[in-house]
């Protein structure tokens, strides 16, 4: 237990993630022009709060980097699949990267254009393939030869042609957390790049399949440009090989993975990456190839916070605990990846502070949201967990029979509940007794 000291959060009033859309005004944290103290009081906590302007700004950072080049951004919607978020990106012109029939249903419910949808994932089932063919998606990112054969069969049964891009595994180290690194040989994703030419030849010979592209996704929360350029180099060498085999591609999909700032990371700006990618494509004679990107986290991560209320302060021998009303079931990243998220008091106090572990009420030692943070807290204070817009609500569950939080979108000085808080009745819906 540390001795009480001055409270840095009350004086600095800065946000580690540095989002310009979540700022202190007169001692209270705001999302755009909405007070988070008022929002928390009005709607209760835990509560996910997103900023519409932050979504638009993240989208604009890609558009500015793209300029007049031929690029389709397919938002990696697994990061945040709330309908209002999807609608916003669809309105801005985004395509979508989906990984399940459920995500396809959401994209269609949001009124998005299926012709801008790419379908990724290692385990696509026949019903999901049928739904995607029915909807008319842009392409399937096929991850194995057995999947290719099943897709050919399903397409033939429907008398349709499936546009296919093979997801190759370029065996590059994305230099990120092992759980979110996907482009190494030992990962389950994609077709090993050395096996790709044979897989492409098979794909070109199968009925119901039309080869259109090549795809890779090497990992997530990447902050270096080098792994992308390594992957691009390997993909372009593969395309050279395919050209010699008479196989012509229309697009190259570099996946998602651009990191954001949680603490003191320097994120990789889309412009820094894309300038290098365009130069490379031009130098290698592939300026005519359409580029597809699948960013998730970098479009939504710092557009959201999770509000939570301090229930109890517990001063144990070894630690101080702030027991809050959000838990690992609401925001799983700390428990799963030991991820670091900024914690901001919504209304900072000038009291003495202490080092706190911010923990939830779930019966697991892994149920923590932040560790060893210098905070001045009282019961009833509201905290904002930063950078919760990506892989937050989408990974939430009902462990310990906890209803999932509501989600709110702020737009200027207005806010909209874009998902109701779950009710206790929702928890037992669909369950029944034995006869
Ligand atoms: N495309 C594919 C094929 C993917 O697997 C992913 C993410 C993306 C695009 C989007 O990647 P992003 O731009 O968001 O990095 N739950 C983890 C992240 C898992 C990422 C899975 N794949 C986390 O909370 O850090």
Coordinates of C-alpha atoms and ligand atoms in Angstrom, one line a residue:
X1 CA 0.0 0.0 0.0
X2 CA 1.5 3.3 -0.9
X3 CA 1.2 6.4 1.2
X4 CA -1.3 9.0 0.0
X5 CA 0.4 11.6 -2.2
X6 CA -0.6 14.4 -4.5
X7 CA -3.1 13.5 -7.2
X8 CA -1.5 13.8 -10.6
X9 CA -4.7 13.1 -12.5
X10 CA -6.3 16.2 -11.0
X11 CA -3.6 18.5 -12.1
X12 CA -2.5 17.0 -15.4
X13 CA -6.0 16.3 -16.7
X14 CA -4.5 14.7 -19.8
X15 CA -5.6 11.6 -21.4
X16 CA -3.0 8.9 -22.1
X17 CA -4.7 7.8 -25.3
X18 CA -4.7 11.4 -26.3
X19 CA -8.1 11.4 -28.1
X20 CA -9.1 14.9 -28.9
X21 CA -12.7 13.9 -28.6
X22 CA -12.6 13.0 -24.9
X23 CA -11.5 16.1 -23.0
X24 CA -11.7 17.7 -19.7
X25 CA -13.8 20.9 -19.5
X26 CA -13.9 22.8 -16.2
X27 CA -12.9 19.7 -14.3
X28 CA -15.2 17.2 -15.9
X29 CA -14.5 14.7 -18.7
X30 CA -16.6 15.2 -21.8
X31 CA -17.2 13.2 -24.9
X32 CA -17.4 15.9 -27.6
X33 CA -19.9 18.3 -25.9
X34 CA -21.6 15.8 -23.6
X35 CA -20.5 15.5 -19.9
X36 CA -19.7 12.0 -19.1
X37 CA -20.6 12.6 -15.5
X38 CA -24.1 13.5 -16.6
X39 CA -24.3 10.6 -19.0
X40 CA -23.2 8.1 -16.4
X41 CA -25.7 9.4 -14.0
X42 CA -28.5 9.5 -16.5
X43 CA -28.0 6.0 -18.1
X44 CA -26.1 4.2 -15.4
X45 CA -22.9 2.2 -15.6
X46 CA -21.1 0.2 -17.0
X47 CA -21.7 2.1 -20.2
X48 CA -19.8 2.1 -23.5
X49 CA -19.7 5.7 -24.9
X50 CA -18.6 6.3 -28.5
X51 CA -17.9 9.6 -30.3
X52 CA -19.3 10.0 -33.8
X53 CA -16.7 12.7 -34.6
X54 CA -13.9 10.4 -33.6
X55 CA -15.1 7.7 -36.0
X56 CA -15.3 10.3 -38.8
X57 CA -11.8 11.6 -38.0
X58 CA -10.3 8.1 -38.0
X59 CA -12.0 7.4 -41.3
X60 CA -10.7 10.7 -42.7
X61 CA -7.1 9.8 -41.7
X62 CA -7.4 6.8 -44.1
X63 CA -9.1 8.9 -46.8
X64 CA -6.3 11.6 -46.6
X65 CA -3.7 8.9 -46.9
X66 CA -5.5 7.3 -49.9
X67 CA -6.0 10.5 -51.9
X68 CA -6.9 9.5 -55.5
X69 CA -5.4 6.0 -55.3
X70 CA -7.7 3.0 -55.9
X71 CA -8.2 1.7 -52.4
X72 CA -11.2 0.0 -50.8
X73 CA -11.3 0.2 -47.1
X74 CA -13.2 -2.7 -45.6
X75 CA -13.8 -1.9 -41.9
X76 CA -12.8 -5.0 -39.8
X77 CA -16.1 -5.0 -38.1
X78 CA -15.2 -7.6 -35.5
X79 CA -13.6 -4.6 -33.6
X80 CA -17.0 -3.0 -33.0
X81 CA -20.1 -4.3 -34.8
X82 CA -22.8 -2.1 -33.3
X83 CA -25.3 -1.2 -36.0
X84 CA -24.9 2.5 -35.5
X85 CA -21.2 2.2 -36.0
X86 CA -21.6 0.1 -39.1
X87 CA -24.2 2.6 -40.5
X88 CA -21.8 5.4 -39.9
X89 CA -19.0 3.7 -41.8
X90 CA -21.3 2.6 -44.6
X91 CA -22.5 6.2 -45.0
X92 CA -18.9 7.3 -45.2
X93 CA -18.4 4.8 -48.1
X94 CA -16.7 2.0 -46.2
X95 CA -16.8 -1.7 -47.2
X96 CA -16.7 -4.4 -44.5
X97 CA -14.5 -7.3 -43.6
X98 CA -16.7 -10.0 -42.1
X99 CA -15.8 -13.3 -40.5
X100 CA -19.2 -14.9 -39.9
X101 CA -22.8 -15.3 -41.1
X102 CA -23.7 -13.2 -38.0
X103 CA -21.5 -10.3 -39.2
X104 CA -23.0 -10.6 -42.7
X105 CA -26.5 -10.3 -41.1
X106 CA -25.4 -7.1 -39.3
X107 CA -23.9 -5.6 -42.4
X108 CA -27.1 -6.2 -44.3
X109 CA -29.2 -4.9 -41.4
X110 CA -27.1 -1.7 -41.5
X111 CA -28.0 -1.3 -45.2
X112 CA -24.4 -1.6 -46.4
X113 CA -23.4 -2.5 -49.9
X114 CA -22.6 -6.3 -50.0
X115 CA -20.5 -5.7 -53.1
X116 CA -18.0 -4.0 -50.8
X117 CA -17.8 -6.9 -48.4
X118 CA -14.9 -9.3 -48.1
X119 CA -15.4 -12.6 -46.2
X120 CA -12.4 -13.7 -44.1
X121 CA -12.0 -16.5 -41.5
X122 CA -10.6 -20.0 -41.3
X123 CA -13.8 -21.8 -40.5
X124 CA -16.5 -20.7 -42.9
X125 CA -19.4 -23.1 -42.9
X126 CA -21.6 -24.0 -45.9
X127 CA -24.5 -22.0 -44.7
X128 CA -22.3 -18.9 -44.3
X129 CA -21.0 -19.4 -47.8
X130 CA -24.5 -19.7 -49.2
X131 CA -25.6 -16.5 -47.4
X132 CA -22.6 -14.6 -48.7
X133 CA -23.1 -15.8 -52.2
X134 CA -26.8 -15.0 -52.0
X135 CA -26.0 -11.5 -50.8
X136 CA -23.3 -11.0 -53.5
X137 CA -20.1 -10.3 -51.5
X138 CA -17.1 -8.9 -53.3
X139 CA -14.9 -11.9 -52.5
X140 CA -14.1 -14.7 -50.1
X141 CA -10.7 -14.6 -48.5
X142 CA -10.1 -18.4 -48.6
X143 CA -7.7 -19.7 -46.0
X144 CA -7.2 -23.4 -46.9
X145 CA -7.5 -25.9 -49.8
X146 CA -10.4 -27.8 -48.1
X147 CA -12.3 -24.5 -47.8
X148 CA -11.7 -23.8 -51.5
X149 CA -13.2 -27.2 -52.4
X150 CA -16.2 -26.7 -50.2
X151 CA -16.8 -23.2 -51.6
X152 CA -16.6 -24.6 -55.2
X153 CA -19.2 -27.2 -54.3
X154 CA -21.5 -24.7 -52.6
X155 CA -21.2 -22.2 -55.5
X156 CA -21.9 -24.9 -58.1
X157 CA -25.0 -26.1 -56.1
X158 CA -26.3 -22.5 -56.3
X159 CA -25.2 -22.0 -59.9
X160 CA -23.1 -19.1 -58.8
X161 CA -19.5 -18.1 -59.1
X162 CA -17.6 -17.2 -56.0
X163 CA -14.9 -14.6 -56.3
X164 CA -11.9 -15.7 -54.4
X165 CA -8.8 -14.2 -52.9
X166 CA -6.4 -16.6 -51.2
X167 CA -5.2 -15.5 -47.8
X168 CA -1.6 -16.4 -47.7
X169 CA 0.5 -16.6 -44.6
X170 CA 3.7 -14.6 -45.5
X171 CA 5.6 -15.8 -42.3
X172 CA 6.5 -12.3 -41.0
X173 CA 6.7 -11.3 -37.4
X174 CA 4.3 -8.5 -36.7
X175 CA 6.1 -7.7 -33.5
X176 CA 2.9 -7.6 -31.4
X177 CA 1.3 -9.7 -28.6
X178 CA 1.5 -13.4 -29.5
X179 CA -2.3 -13.7 -29.1
X180 CA -2.9 -11.1 -31.8
X181 CA -0.1 -12.1 -34.2
X182 CA -1.4 -14.0 -37.2
X183 CA 1.2 -14.0 -40.0
X184 CA 3.7 -16.5 -38.6
X185 CA 4.1 -20.1 -39.8
X186 CA 2.8 -21.5 -36.5
X187 CA -0.5 -19.5 -36.7
X188 CA -3.6 -21.3 -37.9
X189 CA -4.3 -18.5 -40.5
X190 CA -3.9 -18.6 -44.2
X191 CA -2.1 -20.8 -46.7
X192 CA 1.7 -21.0 -46.4
X193 CA 3.1 -18.7 -49.0
X194 CA 5.2 -21.5 -50.6
X195 CA 2.1 -23.6 -51.1
X196 CA 0.1 -20.7 -52.6
X197 CA 1.0 -21.2 -56.3
X198 CA -0.3 -24.7 -56.3
X199 CA -3.4 -23.6 -54.4
X200 CA -4.0 -20.8 -57.0
X201 CA -3.7 -23.4 -59.8
X202 CA -6.2 -25.5 -58.1
X203 CA -8.5 -22.6 -57.6
X204 CA -8.3 -21.6 -61.3
X205 CA -9.3 -25.1 -62.3
X206 CA -12.3 -25.5 -59.9
X207 CA -15.8 -24.9 -61.1
X208 CA -17.8 -22.1 -59.5
X209 CA -14.6 -20.2 -58.5
X210 CA -13.2 -17.1 -60.0
X211 CA -9.7 -16.0 -58.8
X212 CA -9.6 -12.3 -58.2
X213 CA -7.1 -11.4 -55.5
X214 CA -4.5 -12.2 -52.9
X215 CA -4.8 -11.4 -49.2
X216 CA -2.9 -11.4 -46.0
X217 CA -3.4 -10.1 -42.4
X218 CA -0.3 -10.4 -40.3
X219 CA -1.6 -9.3 -36.9
X220 CA -3.1 -6.5 -34.8
X221 CA -1.9 -3.5 -32.8
X222 CA 1.1 -3.2 -35.2
X223 CA 3.2 0.0 -34.7
X224 CA 6.0 -0.6 -37.2
X225 CA 5.9 -0.3 -40.9
X226 CA 8.6 -2.9 -41.6
X227 CA 6.4 -6.1 -41.1
X228 CA 3.8 -4.7 -43.6
X229 CA 6.6 -4.0 -46.2
X230 CA 8.0 -7.5 -45.7
X231 CA 4.6 -9.0 -46.2
X232 CA 3.9 -6.8 -49.3
X233 CA 7.3 -7.8 -50.8
X234 CA 6.4 -11.5 -50.4
X235 CA 2.9 -11.0 -51.8
X236 CA 4.3 -9.1 -54.9
X237 CA 6.8 -11.9 -55.5
X238 CA 3.9 -14.4 -55.4
X239 CA 2.0 -12.3 -57.9
X240 CA 5.0 -12.3 -60.2
X241 CA 5.0 -16.1 -60.0
X242 CA 1.2 -16.3 -60.6
X243 CA 1.5 -14.0 -63.7
X244 CA 4.0 -16.5 -65.1
X245 CA 1.4 -19.2 -64.5
X246 CA -1.1 -17.2 -66.4
X247 CA -3.1 -16.2 -63.3
X248 CA -4.1 -12.5 -63.2
X249 CA -5.3 -10.8 -60.1
X250 CA -7.4 -7.7 -59.7
X251 CA -6.7 -6.8 -56.1
X252 CA -4.2 -7.1 -53.2
X253 CA -5.6 -7.1 -49.7
X254 CA -3.1 -6.1 -47.0
X255 CA -5.5 -6.8 -44.1
X256 CA -5.8 -4.6 -41.0
X257 CA -3.7 -4.3 -37.9
X258 CA -2.6 -0.7 -37.6
X259 CA -2.1 0.0 -33.9
X260 CA -3.5 2.8 -31.8
X261 CA -2.2 4.7 -28.8
X262 CA -3.3 3.1 -25.5
X263 CA -0.4 4.5 -23.3
X264 CA 2.8 5.8 -24.9
X265 CA 2.8 3.9 -28.2
X266 CA 3.5 5.8 -31.4
X267 CA 0.8 4.5 -33.7
X268 CA 1.5 3.9 -37.3
X269 CA -0.4 6.6 -39.3
X270 CA -2.2 5.3 -42.4
X271 CA -0.4 7.9 -44.4
X272 CA 3.1 6.7 -43.3
X273 CA 2.1 3.1 -44.3
X274 CA 0.3 3.9 -47.5
X275 CA 2.8 6.3 -49.0
X276 CA 5.4 3.4 -48.7
X277 CA 2.9 0.8 -50.1
X278 CA 2.0 3.0 -53.1
X279 CA 5.7 3.6 -53.9
X280 CA 6.3 -0.1 -53.7
X281 CA 3.4 -1.0 -55.9
X282 CA 4.5 1.5 -58.5
X283 CA 8.1 0.5 -58.5
X284 CA 7.2 -3.2 -59.0
X285 CA 4.8 -2.4 -61.9
X286 CA 1.5 -3.0 -59.9
X287 CA 0.1 0.5 -59.8
X288 CA -3.0 -0.8 -61.5
X289 CA -3.8 -3.3 -58.8
X290 CA -6.7 -2.3 -56.5
X291 CA -5.6 -2.2 -52.8
X292 CA -7.9 -3.5 -50.1
X293 CA -7.4 -2.7 -46.4
X294 CA -9.2 -4.2 -43.4
X295 CA -8.6 -1.8 -40.5
X296 CA -10.6 -2.4 -37.3
X297 CA -9.0 -1.1 -34.2
X298 CA -7.5 2.0 -35.8
X299 CA -11.0 3.1 -36.9
X300 CA -12.8 2.7 -33.6
X301 CA -10.4 2.0 -30.7
X302 CA -9.9 5.5 -29.5
X303 CA -13.5 6.5 -30.4
X304 CA -14.8 4.8 -27.3
X305 CA -14.6 4.7 -23.5
X306 CA -16.2 2.4 -20.9
X307 CA -17.7 4.3 -18.0
X308 CA -17.8 2.5 -14.6
X309 CA -18.7 3.5 -11.1
X310 CA -16.6 2.8 -8.0
X311 CA -18.5 0.6 -5.7
X312 CA -16.1 0.0 -2.8
X313 CA -12.5 1.0 -1.9
X314 CA -10.8 -1.9 -0.2
X315 CA -7.4 -1.3 1.5
X316 CA -5.7 -4.7 1.9
X317 CA -2.2 -5.2 3.2
X318 CA -0.5 -5.6 -0.2
X319 CA -2.8 -3.6 -2.4
X320 CA -5.5 -1.0 -2.6
X321 CA -8.5 -2.1 -4.7
X322 CA -11.1 0.0 -6.3
X323 CA -13.9 -2.4 -6.9
X324 CA -16.0 -1.1 -9.8
X325 CA -19.2 -2.1 -11.5
X326 CA -17.5 -3.1 -14.8
X327 CA -15.7 -6.4 -15.1
X328 CA -13.8 -8.8 -17.3
X329 CA -17.1 -9.9 -18.9
X330 CA -17.6 -6.3 -20.1
X331 CA -14.0 -5.5 -21.2
X332 CA -12.0 -8.7 -21.6
X333 CA -8.7 -7.3 -23.0
X334 CA -6.9 -6.8 -19.6
X335 CA -7.8 -10.3 -18.4
X336 CA -7.0 -11.9 -21.8
X337 CA -3.9 -10.0 -23.0
X338 CA -2.8 -8.1 -19.9
X339 CA -3.7 -5.1 -22.0
X340 CA -3.2 -1.6 -20.6
X341 CA -6.0 0.9 -20.8
X342 CA -5.9 4.4 -19.4
X343 CA -8.2 5.1 -16.4
X344 CA -9.6 8.6 -16.0
X345 CA -11.6 9.9 -13.2
X346 CA -14.6 11.6 -14.8
X347 CA -14.5 14.3 -12.2
X348 CA -11.0 14.4 -10.7
X349 CA -10.6 15.2 -7.0
X350 CA -7.9 17.2 -5.4
X351 CA -7.8 14.8 -2.5
X352 CA -4.9 12.6 -1.6
X353 CA -4.4 9.7 -4.0
X354 CA -3.1 6.1 -3.7
X355 CA -2.1 3.3 -6.0
X356 CA -5.1 1.3 -6.9
X357 CA -5.8 -1.9 -8.8
X358 CA -9.2 -1.3 -10.5
X359 CA -11.0 -4.6 -10.4
X360 CA -14.5 -5.9 -11.1
X361 CA -16.9 -8.0 -9.0
X362 CA -16.4 -11.3 -11.0
X363 CA -15.2 -14.3 -9.1
X364 CA -11.8 -14.6 -10.9
X365 CA -8.4 -13.2 -10.0
X366 CA -8.0 -12.3 -13.7
X367 CA -10.9 -9.9 -13.2
X368 CA -9.0 -6.6 -13.3
X369 CA -9.3 -3.6 -15.6
X370 CA -6.1 -1.7 -14.6
X371 CA -3.3 -2.2 -12.1
X372 CA -1.3 0.1 -9.9
X373 CA -2.9 3.4 -11.0
X374 CA -2.4 6.6 -8.9
X375 CA -5.9 7.8 -8.3
X376 CA -7.9 9.8 -5.8
X377 CA -11.1 8.0 -5.4
X378 CA -14.3 7.9 -3.3
X379 CA -17.2 5.5 -3.5
X380 CA -19.6 6.5 -6.3
X381 CA -17.0 8.2 -8.5
X382 CA -17.2 7.4 -12.2
X383 CA -14.2 6.3 -14.1
X384 CA -13.6 6.2 -17.8
X385 CA -11.6 3.3 -19.2
X386 CA -10.0 4.6 -22.3
X387 CA -9.5 3.1 -25.8
X388 CA -12.5 0.8 -25.3
X389 CA -14.0 1.4 -28.7
X390 CA -12.4 -1.7 -30.3
X391 CA -12.7 -5.2 -29.0
X392 CA -14.7 -3.9 -26.0
X393 CA -18.4 -4.6 -26.2
X394 CA -18.0 -7.2 -29.0
X395 CA -16.0 -9.4 -26.7
X396 CA -18.4 -8.9 -23.7
X397 CA -20.3 -11.9 -22.3
X398 CA -22.6 -12.7 -19.5
X399 CA -20.3 -14.6 -17.1
X400 CA -21.5 -14.4 -13.5
X401 CA -25.0 -13.7 -15.0
X402 CA -24.1 -10.1 -15.6
X403 CA -26.2 -8.2 -18.1
X404 CA -24.1 -6.6 -20.9
X405 CA -23.7 -2.8 -20.8
X406 CA -25.6 -0.3 -22.9
X407 CA -23.8 1.5 -25.8
X408 CA -24.2 5.2 -26.5
X409 CA -23.1 7.3 -29.4
X410 CA -22.3 11.0 -28.8
X411 CA -22.8 13.4 -31.6
X412 CA -21.8 17.0 -30.7
X413 CA -24.0 17.9 -27.7
X414 CA -26.5 15.1 -28.3
X415 CA -26.3 11.4 -27.4
X416 CA -28.2 8.3 -28.6
X417 CA -28.5 5.0 -27.0
X418 CA -27.5 2.6 -29.8
X419 CA -27.9 -0.5 -27.7
X420 CA -30.1 -0.9 -24.7
X421 CA -28.6 -2.3 -21.5
X422 CA -29.5 -6.0 -21.2
X423 CA -32.2 -6.7 -18.7
X424 CA -32.2 -9.6 -16.2
X425 CA -34.9 -11.2 -18.3
X426 CA -32.5 -11.2 -21.3
X427 CA -30.2 -13.4 -19.3
X428 CA -32.6 -16.4 -19.2
X429 CA -34.2 -15.9 -22.5
X430 CA -34.2 -19.2 -24.5
X431 CA -33.6 -21.4 -21.5
X432 CA -36.1 -23.9 -20.2
X433 CA -36.8 -26.5 -17.6
X434 CA -36.8 -30.3 -18.3
X435 CA -40.3 -31.6 -19.0
Ligands
LIG1 N1 -8.8 -8.6 -40.9 C1 -8.6 -9.8 -40.3 C2 -8.6 -11.0 -41.2 C3 -8.5 -10.0 -39.0 O1 -8.4 -11.1 -38.4 C4 -8.5 -8.8 -38.2 C5 -8.4 -8.9 -36.7 C6 -8.7 -7.5 -38.8 C7 -8.8 -7.5 -40.2 C8 -8.7 -6.2 -38.1 O2 -7.5 -6.0 -37.4 P1 -7.2 -4.7 -36.6 O3 -7.1 -3.6 -37.6 O4 -8.4 -4.4 -35.7 O5 -6.0 -4.9 -35.9 N2 -9.2 -9.0 -29.7 C9 -7.8 -8.5 -30.0 C10 -7.6 -8.2 -31.5 C11 -7.9 -9.4 -32.4 C12 -7.7 -9.1 -33.8 C13 -8.3 -10.2 -34.7 N3 -8.2 -10.0 -36.1 C14 -7.6 -7.3 -29.1 O6 -8.4 -6.9 -28.4 O7 -6.5 -6.8 -29.2

